[in-house]
PDB file of C-alpha atoms in Angstrom:
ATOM      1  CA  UNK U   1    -118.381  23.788  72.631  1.00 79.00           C
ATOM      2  CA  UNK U   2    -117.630  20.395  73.929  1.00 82.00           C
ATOM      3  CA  UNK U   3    -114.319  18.753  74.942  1.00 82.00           C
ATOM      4  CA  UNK U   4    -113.833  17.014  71.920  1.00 85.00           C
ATOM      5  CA  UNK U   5    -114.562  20.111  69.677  1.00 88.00           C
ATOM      6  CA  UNK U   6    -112.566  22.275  71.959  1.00 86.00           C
ATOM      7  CA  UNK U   7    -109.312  19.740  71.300  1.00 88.00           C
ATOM      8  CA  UNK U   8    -110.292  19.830  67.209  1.00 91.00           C
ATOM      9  CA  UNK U   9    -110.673  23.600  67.342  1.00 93.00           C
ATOM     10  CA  UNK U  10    -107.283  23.751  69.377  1.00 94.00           C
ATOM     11  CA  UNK U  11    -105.131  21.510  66.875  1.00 95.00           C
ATOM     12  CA  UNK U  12    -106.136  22.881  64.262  1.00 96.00           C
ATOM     13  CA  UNK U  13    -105.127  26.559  65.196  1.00 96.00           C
ATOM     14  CA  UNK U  14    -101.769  24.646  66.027  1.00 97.00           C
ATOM     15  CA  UNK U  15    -101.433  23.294  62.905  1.00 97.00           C
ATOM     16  CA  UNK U  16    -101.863  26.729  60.809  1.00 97.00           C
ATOM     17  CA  UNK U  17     -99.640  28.254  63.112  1.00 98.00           C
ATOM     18  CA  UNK U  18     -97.072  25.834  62.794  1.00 98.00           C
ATOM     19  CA  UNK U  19     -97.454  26.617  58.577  1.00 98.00           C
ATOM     20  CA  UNK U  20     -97.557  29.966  59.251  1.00 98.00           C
ATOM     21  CA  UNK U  21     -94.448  30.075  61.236  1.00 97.00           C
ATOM     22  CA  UNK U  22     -92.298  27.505  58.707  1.00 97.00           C
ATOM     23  CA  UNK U  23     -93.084  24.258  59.505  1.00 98.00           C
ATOM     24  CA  UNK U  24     -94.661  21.277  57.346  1.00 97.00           C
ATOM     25  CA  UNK U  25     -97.025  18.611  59.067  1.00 98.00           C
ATOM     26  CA  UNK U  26     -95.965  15.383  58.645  1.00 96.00           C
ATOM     27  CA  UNK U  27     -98.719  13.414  60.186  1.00 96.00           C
ATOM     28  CA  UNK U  28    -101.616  14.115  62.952  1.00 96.00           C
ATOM     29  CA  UNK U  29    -103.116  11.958  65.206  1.00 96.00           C
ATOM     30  CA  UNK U  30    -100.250   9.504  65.135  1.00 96.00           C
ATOM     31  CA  UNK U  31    -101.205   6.642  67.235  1.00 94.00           C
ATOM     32  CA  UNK U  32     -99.283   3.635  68.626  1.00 94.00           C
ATOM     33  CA  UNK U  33    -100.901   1.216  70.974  1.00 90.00           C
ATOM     34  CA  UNK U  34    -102.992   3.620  73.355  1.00 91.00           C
ATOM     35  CA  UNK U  35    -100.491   6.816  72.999  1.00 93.00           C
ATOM     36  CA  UNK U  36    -101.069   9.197  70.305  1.00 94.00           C
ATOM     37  CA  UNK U  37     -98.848  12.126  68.820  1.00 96.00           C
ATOM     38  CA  UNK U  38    -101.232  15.390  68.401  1.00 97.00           C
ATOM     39  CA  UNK U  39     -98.882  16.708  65.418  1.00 98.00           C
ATOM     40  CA  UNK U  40     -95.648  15.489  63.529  1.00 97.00           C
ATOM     41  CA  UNK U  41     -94.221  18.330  62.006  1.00 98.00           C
ATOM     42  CA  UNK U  42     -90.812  19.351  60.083  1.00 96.00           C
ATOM     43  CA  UNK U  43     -88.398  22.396  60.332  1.00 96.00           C
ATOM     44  CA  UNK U  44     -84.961  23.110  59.975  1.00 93.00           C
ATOM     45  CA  UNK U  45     -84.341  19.461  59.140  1.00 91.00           C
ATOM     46  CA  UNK U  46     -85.720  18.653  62.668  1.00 94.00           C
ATOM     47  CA  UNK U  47     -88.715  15.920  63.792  1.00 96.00           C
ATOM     48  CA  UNK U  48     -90.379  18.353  66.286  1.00 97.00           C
ATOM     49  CA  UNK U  49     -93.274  16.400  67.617  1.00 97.00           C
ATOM     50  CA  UNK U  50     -96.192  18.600  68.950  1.00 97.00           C
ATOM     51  CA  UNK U  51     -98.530  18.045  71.864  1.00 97.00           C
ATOM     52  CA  UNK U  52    -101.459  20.483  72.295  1.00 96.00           C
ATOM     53  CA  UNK U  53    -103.208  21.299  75.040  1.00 95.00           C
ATOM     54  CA  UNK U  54    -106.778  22.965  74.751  1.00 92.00           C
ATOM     55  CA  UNK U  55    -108.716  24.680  77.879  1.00 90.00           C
ATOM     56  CA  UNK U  56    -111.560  27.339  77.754  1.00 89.00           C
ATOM     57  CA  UNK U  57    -109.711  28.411  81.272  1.00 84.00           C
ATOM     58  CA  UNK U  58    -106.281  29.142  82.898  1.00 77.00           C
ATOM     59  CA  UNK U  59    -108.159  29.324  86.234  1.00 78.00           C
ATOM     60  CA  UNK U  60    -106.720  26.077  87.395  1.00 77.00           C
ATOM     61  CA  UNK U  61    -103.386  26.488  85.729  1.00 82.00           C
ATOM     62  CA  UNK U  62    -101.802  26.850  82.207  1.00 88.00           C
ATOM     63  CA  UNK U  63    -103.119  24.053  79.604  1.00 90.00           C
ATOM     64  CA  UNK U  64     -99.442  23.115  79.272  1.00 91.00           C
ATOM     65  CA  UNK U  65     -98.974  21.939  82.735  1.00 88.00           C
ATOM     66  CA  UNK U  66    -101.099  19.306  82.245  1.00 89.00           C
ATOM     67  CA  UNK U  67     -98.396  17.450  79.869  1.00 92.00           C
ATOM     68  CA  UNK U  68     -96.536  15.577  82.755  1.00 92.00           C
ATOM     69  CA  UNK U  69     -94.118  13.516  83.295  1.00 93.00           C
ATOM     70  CA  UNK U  70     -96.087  10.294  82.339  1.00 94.00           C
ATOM     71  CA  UNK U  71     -97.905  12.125  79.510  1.00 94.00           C
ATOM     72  CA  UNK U  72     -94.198  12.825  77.929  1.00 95.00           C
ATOM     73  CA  UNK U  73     -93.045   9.627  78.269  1.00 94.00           C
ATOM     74  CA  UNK U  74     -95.537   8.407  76.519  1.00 95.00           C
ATOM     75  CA  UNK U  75     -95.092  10.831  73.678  1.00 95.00           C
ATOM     76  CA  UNK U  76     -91.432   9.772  74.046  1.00 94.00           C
ATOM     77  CA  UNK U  77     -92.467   5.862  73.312  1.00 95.00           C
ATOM     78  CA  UNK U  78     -94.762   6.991  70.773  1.00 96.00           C
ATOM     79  CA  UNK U  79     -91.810   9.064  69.044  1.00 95.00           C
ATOM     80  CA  UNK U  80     -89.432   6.378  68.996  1.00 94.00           C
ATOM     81  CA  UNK U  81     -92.349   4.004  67.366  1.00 95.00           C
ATOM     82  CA  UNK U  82     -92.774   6.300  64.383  1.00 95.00           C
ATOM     83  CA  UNK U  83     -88.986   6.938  64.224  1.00 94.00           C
ATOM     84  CA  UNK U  84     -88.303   3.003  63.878  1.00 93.00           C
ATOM     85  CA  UNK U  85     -91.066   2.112  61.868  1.00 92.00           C
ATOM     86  CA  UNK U  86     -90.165   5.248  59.303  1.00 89.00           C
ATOM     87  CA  UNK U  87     -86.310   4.301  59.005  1.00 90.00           C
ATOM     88  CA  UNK U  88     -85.906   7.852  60.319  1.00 87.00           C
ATOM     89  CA  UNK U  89     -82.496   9.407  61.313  1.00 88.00           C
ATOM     90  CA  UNK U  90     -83.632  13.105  62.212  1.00 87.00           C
ATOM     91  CA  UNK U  91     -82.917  14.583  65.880  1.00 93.00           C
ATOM     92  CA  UNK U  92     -86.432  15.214  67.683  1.00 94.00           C
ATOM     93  CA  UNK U  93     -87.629  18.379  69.931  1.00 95.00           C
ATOM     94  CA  UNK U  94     -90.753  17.794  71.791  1.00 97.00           C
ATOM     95  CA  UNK U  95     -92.441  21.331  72.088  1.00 97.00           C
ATOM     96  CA  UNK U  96     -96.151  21.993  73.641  1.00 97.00           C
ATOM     97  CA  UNK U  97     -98.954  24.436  72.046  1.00 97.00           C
ATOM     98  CA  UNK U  98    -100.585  25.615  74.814  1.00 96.00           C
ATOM     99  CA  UNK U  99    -104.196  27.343  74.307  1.00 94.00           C
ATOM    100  CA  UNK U 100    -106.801  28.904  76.170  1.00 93.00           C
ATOM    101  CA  UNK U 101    -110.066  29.518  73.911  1.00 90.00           C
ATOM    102  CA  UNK U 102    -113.202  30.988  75.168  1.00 88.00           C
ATOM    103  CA  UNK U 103    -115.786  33.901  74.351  1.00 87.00           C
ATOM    104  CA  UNK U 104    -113.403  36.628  75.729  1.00 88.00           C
ATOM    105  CA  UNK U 105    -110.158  35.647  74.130  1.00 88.00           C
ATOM    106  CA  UNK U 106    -107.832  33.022  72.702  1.00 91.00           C
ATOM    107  CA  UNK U 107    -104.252  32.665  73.231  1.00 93.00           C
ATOM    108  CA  UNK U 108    -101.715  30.454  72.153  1.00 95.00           C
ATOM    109  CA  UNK U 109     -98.304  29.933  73.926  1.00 96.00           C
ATOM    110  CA  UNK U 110     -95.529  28.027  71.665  1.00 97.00           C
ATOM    111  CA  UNK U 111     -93.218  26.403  73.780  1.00 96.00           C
ATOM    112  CA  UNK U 112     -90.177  25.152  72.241  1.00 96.00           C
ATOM    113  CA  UNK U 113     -88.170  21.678  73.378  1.00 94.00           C
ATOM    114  CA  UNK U 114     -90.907  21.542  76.332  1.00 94.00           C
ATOM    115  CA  UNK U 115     -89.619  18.729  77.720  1.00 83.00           C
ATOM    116  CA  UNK U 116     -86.187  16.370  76.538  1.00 59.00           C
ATOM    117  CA  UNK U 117     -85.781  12.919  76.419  1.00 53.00           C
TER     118      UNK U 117
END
């Protein structure tokens, strides 16, 4: 599997375990200049904007740590974008889907307000 299967494969097991677990998708993919939003989703009247993180390996650390500081604040730019260009007035959470795929196993960490703004 290449990278750019690997990250398909990876959002879309986010997505259907975001439905599974309540929420609605709003949007995927949202991009704004060179920052993109992996998912938009919707729960409990919340904007909860979703960045996933794919590896086939935890050997060099947990996909999630490789959302930094930089990485959020883009999000965070990209977030406010789609908030002001939608009219929106819904309080955000930025949470991280961290997942670790390979031939021996997959799991998938859910981790809630991640990082705050």
């Amino acid at each position: 599997m290449t990278d750019q299967e690997l990250g398909v494969f990876g959002e879309q097991m986010a997505q259907r375990f975001l439905l599974k677990n309540g929420y609605s998708i709003r949007k995927t993919n949202y991009r704004y200049h060179k920052f993109e939003i992996d998912i938009i989703a919707e729960k409990d009247d919340k904007l909860v904007v979703v960045e996933v993180k794919t590896r086939q390996t935890a050997e060099v650390g947990e996909p999630w740590m490789a959302v930094t500081k930089k990485k959020q604040r883009q999000i965070i730019t990209c977030t406010d974008h789609y908030i002001q260009s939608g009219n929106l007035d819904s309080e955000v959470r930025f949470d991280i889907i961290s997942i670790v795929h390979n031939q021996y196993r997959t799991k998938l960490e859910h981790i809630e307000d991640a990082f705050s703004t």
